[in-house]
């Protein structure tokens, strides 16, 4: 993407660490507080294209449940324990096996998005890893220089043809989701071999993938903690990612109006 909120907040964190004189510290803190309040008021106007958050009150309550309780006391410690204590070869085998299950859905969605090259790559990876990689436990395809392209979900395919994200929801434990993504996940679950999974097997797949993803986010926790409004930061970053995926991985041309305000915020913090 041309410019992102994440990049801007990275710059904010860097600039906020600049040296300040004792006489200016209180004034700068007051200015930053006022700026944060103005920022929150502005970004709630849905400056990121495709954002629709009609249940924001409920979503914020669920966000607080996730962020203040479920994540620090359940998801984070469990994920780190999994990464720290499960042998790496075992984790790699599980990750490869679960990733291989998604390849047919990736192939079909690549076809829908008119990307024949990626569709062929996903197909080749699936049959090679399934036949020669012990049902996908070993990533033979990557070893054969058949690198996995980006994931393609049916929600991305819908977005590719102009279907909007729809309402945004914050779900306990699960996290953010839009109506388009939820519907897309349901359709993807109808493809072989995902359609062979029972409810509990699907839940296990989600849990193992979720633990890997959560552990990988530890290094980025400071960004969320220091953002003007963690809820809005998460929502906007999520929607921007979905917009990006819906383009087939091409850069999004538009620049959110909030970026102009973030430039002003950077200037004020730097002064």
PDB file of C-alpha atoms in Angstrom:
ATOM      1  CA  UNK A   1       0.000   0.000   0.000  1.00  0.00           C
ATOM      2  CA  UNK A   2       1.171   3.538  -0.684  1.00  0.00           C
ATOM      3  CA  UNK A   3       1.089   4.610   2.927  1.00  0.00           C
ATOM      4  CA  UNK A   4      -0.480   2.943   5.932  1.00  0.00           C
ATOM      5  CA  UNK A   5      -1.588   3.793   9.417  1.00  0.00           C
ATOM      6  CA  UNK A   6       0.879   1.217  10.684  1.00  0.00           C
ATOM      7  CA  UNK A   7       3.772   3.056   9.042  1.00  0.00           C
ATOM      8  CA  UNK A   8       2.623   6.365  10.446  1.00  0.00           C
ATOM      9  CA  UNK A   9       2.345   4.971  13.969  1.00  0.00           C
ATOM     10  CA  UNK A  10       5.807   3.456  13.639  1.00  0.00           C
ATOM     11  CA  UNK A  11       7.074   6.931  12.920  1.00  0.00           C
ATOM     12  CA  UNK A  12       5.068   8.301  15.837  1.00  0.00           C
ATOM     13  CA  UNK A  13       6.704   5.847  18.218  1.00  0.00           C
ATOM     14  CA  UNK A  14      10.141   6.756  16.909  1.00  0.00           C
ATOM     15  CA  UNK A  15       9.585  10.479  17.165  1.00  0.00           C
ATOM     16  CA  UNK A  16       8.040  10.294  20.613  1.00  0.00           C
ATOM     17  CA  UNK A  17      11.371   8.982  21.869  1.00  0.00           C
ATOM     18  CA  UNK A  18      13.219  12.141  20.817  1.00  0.00           C
ATOM     19  CA  UNK A  19      14.893  14.158  23.557  1.00  0.00           C
ATOM     20  CA  UNK A  20      12.851  16.903  25.196  1.00  0.00           C
ATOM     21  CA  UNK A  21      13.892  19.732  27.429  1.00  0.00           C
ATOM     22  CA  UNK A  22      12.398  19.689  30.960  1.00  0.00           C
ATOM     23  CA  UNK A  23      10.590  22.964  30.337  1.00  0.00           C
ATOM     24  CA  UNK A  24       8.814  21.684  27.258  1.00  0.00           C
ATOM     25  CA  UNK A  25       7.888  18.217  28.505  1.00  0.00           C
ATOM     26  CA  UNK A  26       4.589  19.126  30.191  1.00  0.00           C
ATOM     27  CA  UNK A  27       3.509  21.318  27.276  1.00  0.00           C
ATOM     28  CA  UNK A  28       4.284  18.597  24.732  1.00  0.00           C
ATOM     29  CA  UNK A  29       2.393  15.999  26.793  1.00  0.00           C
ATOM     30  CA  UNK A  30      -0.667  18.232  26.955  1.00  0.00           C
ATOM     31  CA  UNK A  31      -0.476  18.902  23.219  1.00  0.00           C
ATOM     32  CA  UNK A  32      -0.162  15.187  22.458  1.00  0.00           C
ATOM     33  CA  UNK A  33      -3.176  14.403  24.655  1.00  0.00           C
ATOM     34  CA  UNK A  34      -5.315  16.971  22.855  1.00  0.00           C
ATOM     35  CA  UNK A  35      -4.065  15.712  19.501  1.00  0.00           C
ATOM     36  CA  UNK A  36      -4.941  12.122  20.390  1.00  0.00           C
ATOM     37  CA  UNK A  37      -8.473  13.161  21.333  1.00  0.00           C
ATOM     38  CA  UNK A  38      -8.898  14.997  18.033  1.00  0.00           C
ATOM     39  CA  UNK A  39      -7.474  12.004  16.169  1.00  0.00           C
ATOM     40  CA  UNK A  40      -9.963   9.615  17.769  1.00  0.00           C
ATOM     41  CA  UNK A  41     -12.831  11.944  16.897  1.00  0.00           C
ATOM     42  CA  UNK A  42     -11.723  12.168  13.293  1.00  0.00           C
ATOM     43  CA  UNK A  43     -10.989   8.511  12.527  1.00  0.00           C
ATOM     44  CA  UNK A  44     -14.387   7.422  13.821  1.00  0.00           C
ATOM     45  CA  UNK A  45     -15.730   8.995  10.631  1.00  0.00           C
ATOM     46  CA  UNK A  46     -14.530   5.865   8.771  1.00  0.00           C
ATOM     47  CA  UNK A  47     -11.680   7.440   6.836  1.00  0.00           C
ATOM     48  CA  UNK A  48     -10.478   4.003   5.729  1.00  0.00           C
ATOM     49  CA  UNK A  49     -12.408   2.951   2.657  1.00  0.00           C
ATOM     50  CA  UNK A  50     -14.785   0.056   3.206  1.00  0.00           C
ATOM     51  CA  UNK A  51     -15.189   0.570   6.959  1.00  0.00           C
ATOM     52  CA  UNK A  52     -18.703   0.122   8.324  1.00  0.00           C
ATOM     53  CA  UNK A  53     -18.962  -0.228  12.095  1.00  0.00           C
ATOM     54  CA  UNK A  54     -22.642   0.168  13.040  1.00  0.00           C
ATOM     55  CA  UNK A  55     -22.184  -1.826  16.264  1.00  0.00           C
ATOM     56  CA  UNK A  56     -19.224   0.101  17.580  1.00  0.00           C
ATOM     57  CA  UNK A  57     -20.529   0.258  21.158  1.00  0.00           C
ATOM     58  CA  UNK A  58     -20.908  -3.506  21.350  1.00  0.00           C
ATOM     59  CA  UNK A  59     -17.673  -4.059  19.447  1.00  0.00           C
ATOM     60  CA  UNK A  60     -15.728  -1.871  21.871  1.00  0.00           C
ATOM     61  CA  UNK A  61     -17.077  -3.888  24.791  1.00  0.00           C
ATOM     62  CA  UNK A  62     -15.965  -7.100  23.091  1.00  0.00           C
ATOM     63  CA  UNK A  63     -12.611  -5.485  22.300  1.00  0.00           C
ATOM     64  CA  UNK A  64     -12.074  -4.698  25.972  1.00  0.00           C
ATOM     65  CA  UNK A  65     -12.984  -8.273  26.869  1.00  0.00           C
ATOM     66  CA  UNK A  66     -10.454  -9.613  24.369  1.00  0.00           C
ATOM     67  CA  UNK A  67      -7.716  -7.041  24.957  1.00  0.00           C
ATOM     68  CA  UNK A  68      -7.897  -6.707  28.750  1.00  0.00           C
ATOM     69  CA  UNK A  69      -8.772 -10.251  29.788  1.00  0.00           C
ATOM     70  CA  UNK A  70      -8.895 -13.054  27.215  1.00  0.00           C
ATOM     71  CA  UNK A  71      -5.673 -12.164  25.430  1.00  0.00           C
ATOM     72  CA  UNK A  72      -3.301 -11.428  28.371  1.00  0.00           C
ATOM     73  CA  UNK A  73      -4.613 -14.248  30.553  1.00  0.00           C
ATOM     74  CA  UNK A  74      -5.443 -16.921  27.980  1.00  0.00           C
ATOM     75  CA  UNK A  75      -4.431 -16.441  24.342  1.00  0.00           C
ATOM     76  CA  UNK A  76      -1.008 -14.876  24.853  1.00  0.00           C
ATOM     77  CA  UNK A  77       0.387 -17.249  27.523  1.00  0.00           C
ATOM     78  CA  UNK A  78      -1.033 -20.341  25.826  1.00  0.00           C
ATOM     79  CA  UNK A  79       0.401 -19.290  22.445  1.00  0.00           C
ATOM     80  CA  UNK A  80       3.835 -18.545  23.881  1.00  0.00           C
ATOM     81  CA  UNK A  81       3.850 -21.824  25.787  1.00  0.00           C
ATOM     82  CA  UNK A  82       2.994 -23.685  22.583  1.00  0.00           C
ATOM     83  CA  UNK A  83       5.805 -21.978  20.667  1.00  0.00           C
ATOM     84  CA  UNK A  84       8.347 -22.310  23.493  1.00  0.00           C
ATOM     85  CA  UNK A  85       7.747 -25.917  24.565  1.00  0.00           C
ATOM     86  CA  UNK A  86       6.495 -27.808  21.505  1.00  0.00           C
ATOM     87  CA  UNK A  87       9.493 -29.027  19.463  1.00  0.00           C
ATOM     88  CA  UNK A  88      10.020 -27.010  16.305  1.00  0.00           C
ATOM     89  CA  UNK A  89       9.782 -30.022  13.912  1.00  0.00           C
ATOM     90  CA  UNK A  90       6.402 -30.922  15.407  1.00  0.00           C
ATOM     91  CA  UNK A  91       5.117 -27.344  15.040  1.00  0.00           C
ATOM     92  CA  UNK A  92       6.410 -27.184  11.477  1.00  0.00           C
ATOM     93  CA  UNK A  93       4.689 -30.437  10.553  1.00  0.00           C
ATOM     94  CA  UNK A  94       1.380 -29.272  12.032  1.00  0.00           C
ATOM     95  CA  UNK A  95       1.672 -25.911  10.309  1.00  0.00           C
ATOM     96  CA  UNK A  96       2.477 -27.530   6.948  1.00  0.00           C
ATOM     97  CA  UNK A  97      -0.395 -30.027   7.246  1.00  0.00           C
ATOM     98  CA  UNK A  98      -2.982 -27.373   8.108  1.00  0.00           C
ATOM     99  CA  UNK A  99      -1.717 -25.022   5.411  1.00  0.00           C
ATOM    100  CA  UNK A 100      -1.990 -27.787   2.822  1.00  0.00           C
ATOM    101  CA  UNK A 101      -5.682 -28.198   3.610  1.00  0.00           C
ATOM    102  CA  UNK A 102      -6.293 -24.649   2.365  1.00  0.00           C
ATOM    103  CA  UNK A 103      -4.613 -25.087  -1.007  1.00  0.00           C
ATOM    104  CA  UNK A 104      -7.706 -26.221  -3.003  1.00  0.00           C
ATOM    105  CA  UNK A 105      -9.677 -23.213  -1.708  1.00  0.00           C
ATOM    106  CA  UNK A 106      -6.716 -20.978  -2.581  1.00  0.00           C
ATOM    107  CA  UNK A 107      -6.681 -22.475  -6.080  1.00  0.00           C
ATOM    108  CA  UNK A 108     -10.403 -21.943  -6.689  1.00  0.00           C
ATOM    109  CA  UNK A 109     -10.315 -18.383  -5.412  1.00  0.00           C
ATOM    110  CA  UNK A 110      -7.281 -17.620  -7.566  1.00  0.00           C
ATOM    111  CA  UNK A 111      -9.281 -18.801 -10.575  1.00  0.00           C
ATOM    112  CA  UNK A 112     -12.218 -16.615  -9.549  1.00  0.00           C
ATOM    113  CA  UNK A 113      -9.815 -13.665  -9.272  1.00  0.00           C
ATOM    114  CA  UNK A 114      -8.510 -14.470 -12.786  1.00  0.00           C
ATOM    115  CA  UNK A 115      -5.013 -15.370 -11.625  1.00  0.00           C
ATOM    116  CA  UNK A 116      -4.278 -18.576 -13.483  1.00  0.00           C
ATOM    117  CA  UNK A 117      -0.596 -18.659 -12.569  1.00  0.00           C
ATOM    118  CA  UNK A 118      -1.250 -18.677  -8.838  1.00  0.00           C
ATOM    119  CA  UNK A 119      -4.066 -21.196  -9.294  1.00  0.00           C
ATOM    120  CA  UNK A 120      -1.656 -23.628 -10.970  1.00  0.00           C
ATOM    121  CA  UNK A 121       0.909 -23.044  -8.211  1.00  0.00           C
ATOM    122  CA  UNK A 122      -1.627 -23.791  -5.479  1.00  0.00           C
ATOM    123  CA  UNK A 123      -2.749 -26.931  -7.333  1.00  0.00           C
ATOM    124  CA  UNK A 124       0.812 -28.194  -7.773  1.00  0.00           C
ATOM    125  CA  UNK A 125       1.661 -27.531  -4.157  1.00  0.00           C
ATOM    126  CA  UNK A 126      -1.388 -29.464  -2.982  1.00  0.00           C
ATOM    127  CA  UNK A 127      -0.851 -32.647  -4.958  1.00  0.00           C
ATOM    128  CA  UNK A 128       2.923 -32.694  -4.489  1.00  0.00           C
ATOM    129  CA  UNK A 129       2.754 -32.184  -0.727  1.00  0.00           C
ATOM    130  CA  UNK A 130      -0.206 -34.551  -0.346  1.00  0.00           C
ATOM    131  CA  UNK A 131       1.445 -37.387  -2.293  1.00  0.00           C
ATOM    132  CA  UNK A 132       5.123 -36.961  -1.488  1.00  0.00           C
ATOM    133  CA  UNK A 133       4.961 -34.953   1.722  1.00  0.00           C
ATOM    134  CA  UNK A 134       2.996 -37.357   3.911  1.00  0.00           C
ATOM    135  CA  UNK A 135      -0.368 -35.615   3.432  1.00  0.00           C
ATOM    136  CA  UNK A 136       1.295 -32.235   3.728  1.00  0.00           C
ATOM    137  CA  UNK A 137       3.351 -32.762   6.895  1.00  0.00           C
ATOM    138  CA  UNK A 138       6.501 -32.095   4.853  1.00  0.00           C
ATOM    139  CA  UNK A 139       6.591 -29.121   2.507  1.00  0.00           C
ATOM    140  CA  UNK A 140       8.183 -30.869  -0.464  1.00  0.00           C
ATOM    141  CA  UNK A 141       6.833 -28.228  -2.866  1.00  0.00           C
ATOM    142  CA  UNK A 142       8.800 -25.399  -1.291  1.00  0.00           C
ATOM    143  CA  UNK A 143      11.924 -27.574  -1.319  1.00  0.00           C
ATOM    144  CA  UNK A 144      11.266 -28.028  -5.050  1.00  0.00           C
ATOM    145  CA  UNK A 145      11.194 -24.224  -5.423  1.00  0.00           C
ATOM    146  CA  UNK A 146       7.400 -24.057  -5.752  1.00  0.00           C
ATOM    147  CA  UNK A 147       6.899 -21.205  -3.319  1.00  0.00           C
ATOM    148  CA  UNK A 148       3.455 -20.709  -1.839  1.00  0.00           C
ATOM    149  CA  UNK A 149       1.712 -17.581  -3.173  1.00  0.00           C
ATOM    150  CA  UNK A 150      -0.494 -15.410  -0.992  1.00  0.00           C
ATOM    151  CA  UNK A 151      -3.601 -16.889   0.607  1.00  0.00           C
ATOM    152  CA  UNK A 152      -6.818 -16.425  -1.382  1.00  0.00           C
ATOM    153  CA  UNK A 153     -10.152 -16.639   0.426  1.00  0.00           C
ATOM    154  CA  UNK A 154     -13.629 -16.379  -1.059  1.00  0.00           C
ATOM    155  CA  UNK A 155     -14.109 -13.147   0.875  1.00  0.00           C
ATOM    156  CA  UNK A 156     -11.184 -11.737  -1.119  1.00  0.00           C
ATOM    157  CA  UNK A 157     -12.817 -12.931  -4.330  1.00  0.00           C
ATOM    158  CA  UNK A 158     -16.035 -11.130  -3.442  1.00  0.00           C
ATOM    159  CA  UNK A 159     -14.079  -7.956  -2.722  1.00  0.00           C
ATOM    160  CA  UNK A 160     -12.262  -8.319  -6.041  1.00  0.00           C
ATOM    161  CA  UNK A 161     -15.614  -7.944  -7.796  1.00  0.00           C
ATOM    162  CA  UNK A 162     -16.698  -4.954  -5.751  1.00  0.00           C
ATOM    163  CA  UNK A 163     -18.615  -6.530  -2.863  1.00  0.00           C
ATOM    164  CA  UNK A 164     -18.168  -4.302   0.188  1.00  0.00           C
ATOM    165  CA  UNK A 165     -16.805  -5.545   3.507  1.00  0.00           C
ATOM    166  CA  UNK A 166     -20.172  -5.105   5.199  1.00  0.00           C
ATOM    167  CA  UNK A 167     -20.617  -4.627   8.951  1.00  0.00           C
ATOM    168  CA  UNK A 168     -17.559  -4.993  11.149  1.00  0.00           C
ATOM    169  CA  UNK A 169     -17.756  -7.244  14.207  1.00  0.00           C
ATOM    170  CA  UNK A 170     -15.426  -7.855  17.126  1.00  0.00           C
ATOM    171  CA  UNK A 171     -15.988 -11.440  18.260  1.00  0.00           C
ATOM    172  CA  UNK A 172     -14.833 -12.687  21.686  1.00  0.00           C
ATOM    173  CA  UNK A 173     -11.664 -14.814  21.399  1.00  0.00           C
ATOM    174  CA  UNK A 174     -11.886 -14.899  17.582  1.00  0.00           C
ATOM    175  CA  UNK A 175     -11.208 -11.207  17.002  1.00  0.00           C
ATOM    176  CA  UNK A 176     -12.263  -8.934  14.119  1.00  0.00           C
ATOM    177  CA  UNK A 177     -14.368 -10.128  11.208  1.00  0.00           C
ATOM    178  CA  UNK A 178     -16.611  -8.574   8.578  1.00  0.00           C
ATOM    179  CA  UNK A 179     -19.782  -9.955   7.053  1.00  0.00           C
ATOM    180  CA  UNK A 180     -17.973 -10.506   3.747  1.00  0.00           C
ATOM    181  CA  UNK A 181     -15.161 -12.439   5.369  1.00  0.00           C
ATOM    182  CA  UNK A 182     -17.532 -14.522   7.475  1.00  0.00           C
ATOM    183  CA  UNK A 183     -19.582 -15.494   4.433  1.00  0.00           C
ATOM    184  CA  UNK A 184     -16.401 -16.188   2.508  1.00  0.00           C
ATOM    185  CA  UNK A 185     -15.044 -18.485   5.212  1.00  0.00           C
ATOM    186  CA  UNK A 186     -18.287 -20.467   5.117  1.00  0.00           C
ATOM    187  CA  UNK A 187     -17.972 -20.972   1.367  1.00  0.00           C
ATOM    188  CA  UNK A 188     -14.297 -21.943   1.631  1.00  0.00           C
ATOM    189  CA  UNK A 189     -15.292 -24.574   4.162  1.00  0.00           C
ATOM    190  CA  UNK A 190     -17.368 -26.288   1.467  1.00  0.00           C
ATOM    191  CA  UNK A 191     -14.288 -27.123  -0.630  1.00  0.00           C
ATOM    192  CA  UNK A 192     -12.391 -30.405  -0.384  1.00  0.00           C
ATOM    193  CA  UNK A 193     -10.684 -31.304   1.945  1.00  0.00           C
ATOM    194  CA  UNK A 194     -11.974 -28.673   4.370  1.00  0.00           C
ATOM    195  CA  UNK A 195     -15.483 -30.041   3.937  1.00  0.00           C
ATOM    196  CA  UNK A 196     -14.329 -33.344   5.460  1.00  0.00           C
ATOM    197  CA  UNK A 197     -13.396 -31.756   8.774  1.00  0.00           C
ATOM    198  CA  UNK A 198     -15.755 -32.116  11.714  1.00  0.00           C
ATOM    199  CA  UNK A 199     -16.599 -29.121  13.893  1.00  0.00           C
ATOM    200  CA  UNK A 200     -13.956 -30.073  16.452  1.00  0.00           C
ATOM    201  CA  UNK A 201     -11.326 -30.696  13.798  1.00  0.00           C
ATOM    202  CA  UNK A 202     -12.051 -27.277  12.294  1.00  0.00           C
ATOM    203  CA  UNK A 203     -11.823 -25.739  15.751  1.00  0.00           C
ATOM    204  CA  UNK A 204      -8.473 -27.448  16.287  1.00  0.00           C
ATOM    205  CA  UNK A 205      -7.192 -26.109  12.968  1.00  0.00           C
ATOM    206  CA  UNK A 206      -8.225 -22.598  13.951  1.00  0.00           C
ATOM    207  CA  UNK A 207      -6.631 -22.959  17.396  1.00  0.00           C
ATOM    208  CA  UNK A 208      -3.250 -24.186  16.134  1.00  0.00           C
ATOM    209  CA  UNK A 209      -3.076 -21.526  13.434  1.00  0.00           C
ATOM    210  CA  UNK A 210      -4.216 -18.915  15.930  1.00  0.00           C
ATOM    211  CA  UNK A 211      -1.474 -19.794  18.410  1.00  0.00           C
ATOM    212  CA  UNK A 212       1.193 -19.406  15.741  1.00  0.00           C
ATOM    213  CA  UNK A 213      -0.262 -16.095  14.585  1.00  0.00           C
ATOM    214  CA  UNK A 214      -0.631 -14.744  18.134  1.00  0.00           C
ATOM    215  CA  UNK A 215       2.933 -15.627  19.085  1.00  0.00           C
ATOM    216  CA  UNK A 216       4.208 -13.871  15.956  1.00  0.00           C
ATOM    217  CA  UNK A 217       2.489 -10.634  17.032  1.00  0.00           C
ATOM    218  CA  UNK A 218       4.364 -10.272  20.328  1.00  0.00           C
ATOM    219  CA  UNK A 219       6.970  -7.986  18.760  1.00  0.00           C
ATOM    220  CA  UNK A 220       4.222  -5.611  17.586  1.00  0.00           C
ATOM    221  CA  UNK A 221       2.376  -5.251  20.884  1.00  0.00           C
ATOM    222  CA  UNK A 222       3.991  -1.865  21.565  1.00  0.00           C
ATOM    223  CA  UNK A 223       2.356  -0.391  18.460  1.00  0.00           C
ATOM    224  CA  UNK A 224      -1.077  -1.266  19.738  1.00  0.00           C
ATOM    225  CA  UNK A 225      -0.402  -0.146  23.283  1.00  0.00           C
ATOM    226  CA  UNK A 226       0.920   3.283  22.237  1.00  0.00           C
ATOM    227  CA  UNK A 227      -1.663   4.006  19.537  1.00  0.00           C
ATOM    228  CA  UNK A 228      -4.154   6.862  20.196  1.00  0.00           C
ATOM    229  CA  UNK A 229      -7.055   4.390  20.183  1.00  0.00           C
ATOM    230  CA  UNK A 230      -6.156   0.666  20.039  1.00  0.00           C
ATOM    231  CA  UNK A 231      -9.689  -0.285  18.964  1.00  0.00           C
ATOM    232  CA  UNK A 232      -9.649   2.042  15.950  1.00  0.00           C
ATOM    233  CA  UNK A 233      -6.050   1.128  15.137  1.00  0.00           C
ATOM    234  CA  UNK A 234      -7.002  -2.568  15.011  1.00  0.00           C
ATOM    235  CA  UNK A 235     -10.166  -1.949  13.019  1.00  0.00           C
ATOM    236  CA  UNK A 236      -8.488   0.262  10.426  1.00  0.00           C
ATOM    237  CA  UNK A 237      -5.475  -2.011  10.032  1.00  0.00           C
ATOM    238  CA  UNK A 238      -7.810  -4.993   9.585  1.00  0.00           C
ATOM    239  CA  UNK A 239      -9.959  -3.241   6.956  1.00  0.00           C
ATOM    240  CA  UNK A 240      -6.888  -1.964   5.093  1.00  0.00           C
ATOM    241  CA  UNK A 241      -5.554  -5.516   4.967  1.00  0.00           C
ATOM    242  CA  UNK A 242      -8.869  -6.817   3.603  1.00  0.00           C
ATOM    243  CA  UNK A 243      -8.950  -4.052   0.996  1.00  0.00           C
ATOM    244  CA  UNK A 244      -5.404  -4.955  -0.036  1.00  0.00           C
ATOM    245  CA  UNK A 245      -6.211  -8.661  -0.347  1.00  0.00           C
ATOM    246  CA  UNK A 246      -9.313  -7.881  -2.407  1.00  0.00           C
ATOM    247  CA  UNK A 247      -7.136  -6.178  -5.023  1.00  0.00           C
ATOM    248  CA  UNK A 248      -5.183  -9.386  -5.526  1.00  0.00           C
ATOM    249  CA  UNK A 249      -2.181  -7.955  -3.688  1.00  0.00           C
ATOM    250  CA  UNK A 250      -1.921  -4.772  -5.727  1.00  0.00           C
ATOM    251  CA  UNK A 251      -1.298  -1.409  -4.120  1.00  0.00           C
ATOM    252  CA  UNK A 252      -4.366   0.574  -3.119  1.00  0.00           C
ATOM    253  CA  UNK A 253      -4.367   3.939  -4.838  1.00  0.00           C
ATOM    254  CA  UNK A 254      -6.418   5.924  -2.387  1.00  0.00           C
ATOM    255  CA  UNK A 255      -4.876   7.497   0.685  1.00  0.00           C
ATOM    256  CA  UNK A 256      -7.111   7.658   3.768  1.00  0.00           C
ATOM    257  CA  UNK A 257      -7.951  11.148   4.913  1.00  0.00           C
ATOM    258  CA  UNK A 258      -6.629  10.234   8.354  1.00  0.00           C
ATOM    259  CA  UNK A 259      -3.110  10.100   6.879  1.00  0.00           C
ATOM    260  CA  UNK A 260      -3.128  13.870   6.434  1.00  0.00           C
ATOM    261  CA  UNK A 261      -4.068  14.282  10.058  1.00  0.00           C
ATOM    262  CA  UNK A 262      -1.366  11.824  11.116  1.00  0.00           C
ATOM    263  CA  UNK A 263       1.158  14.022   9.323  1.00  0.00           C
ATOM    264  CA  UNK A 264       0.040  16.931  11.485  1.00  0.00           C
ATOM    265  CA  UNK A 265       0.243  14.695  14.554  1.00  0.00           C
ATOM    266  CA  UNK A 266       3.806  13.749  13.653  1.00  0.00           C
ATOM    267  CA  UNK A 267       4.756  17.393  13.271  1.00  0.00           C
ATOM    268  CA  UNK A 268       3.319  18.287  16.667  1.00  0.00           C
ATOM    269  CA  UNK A 269       5.019  15.384  18.431  1.00  0.00           C
ATOM    270  CA  UNK A 270       8.324  16.251  16.815  1.00  0.00           C
ATOM    271  CA  UNK A 271       8.216  19.889  17.924  1.00  0.00           C
TER     272      UNK A 271
END
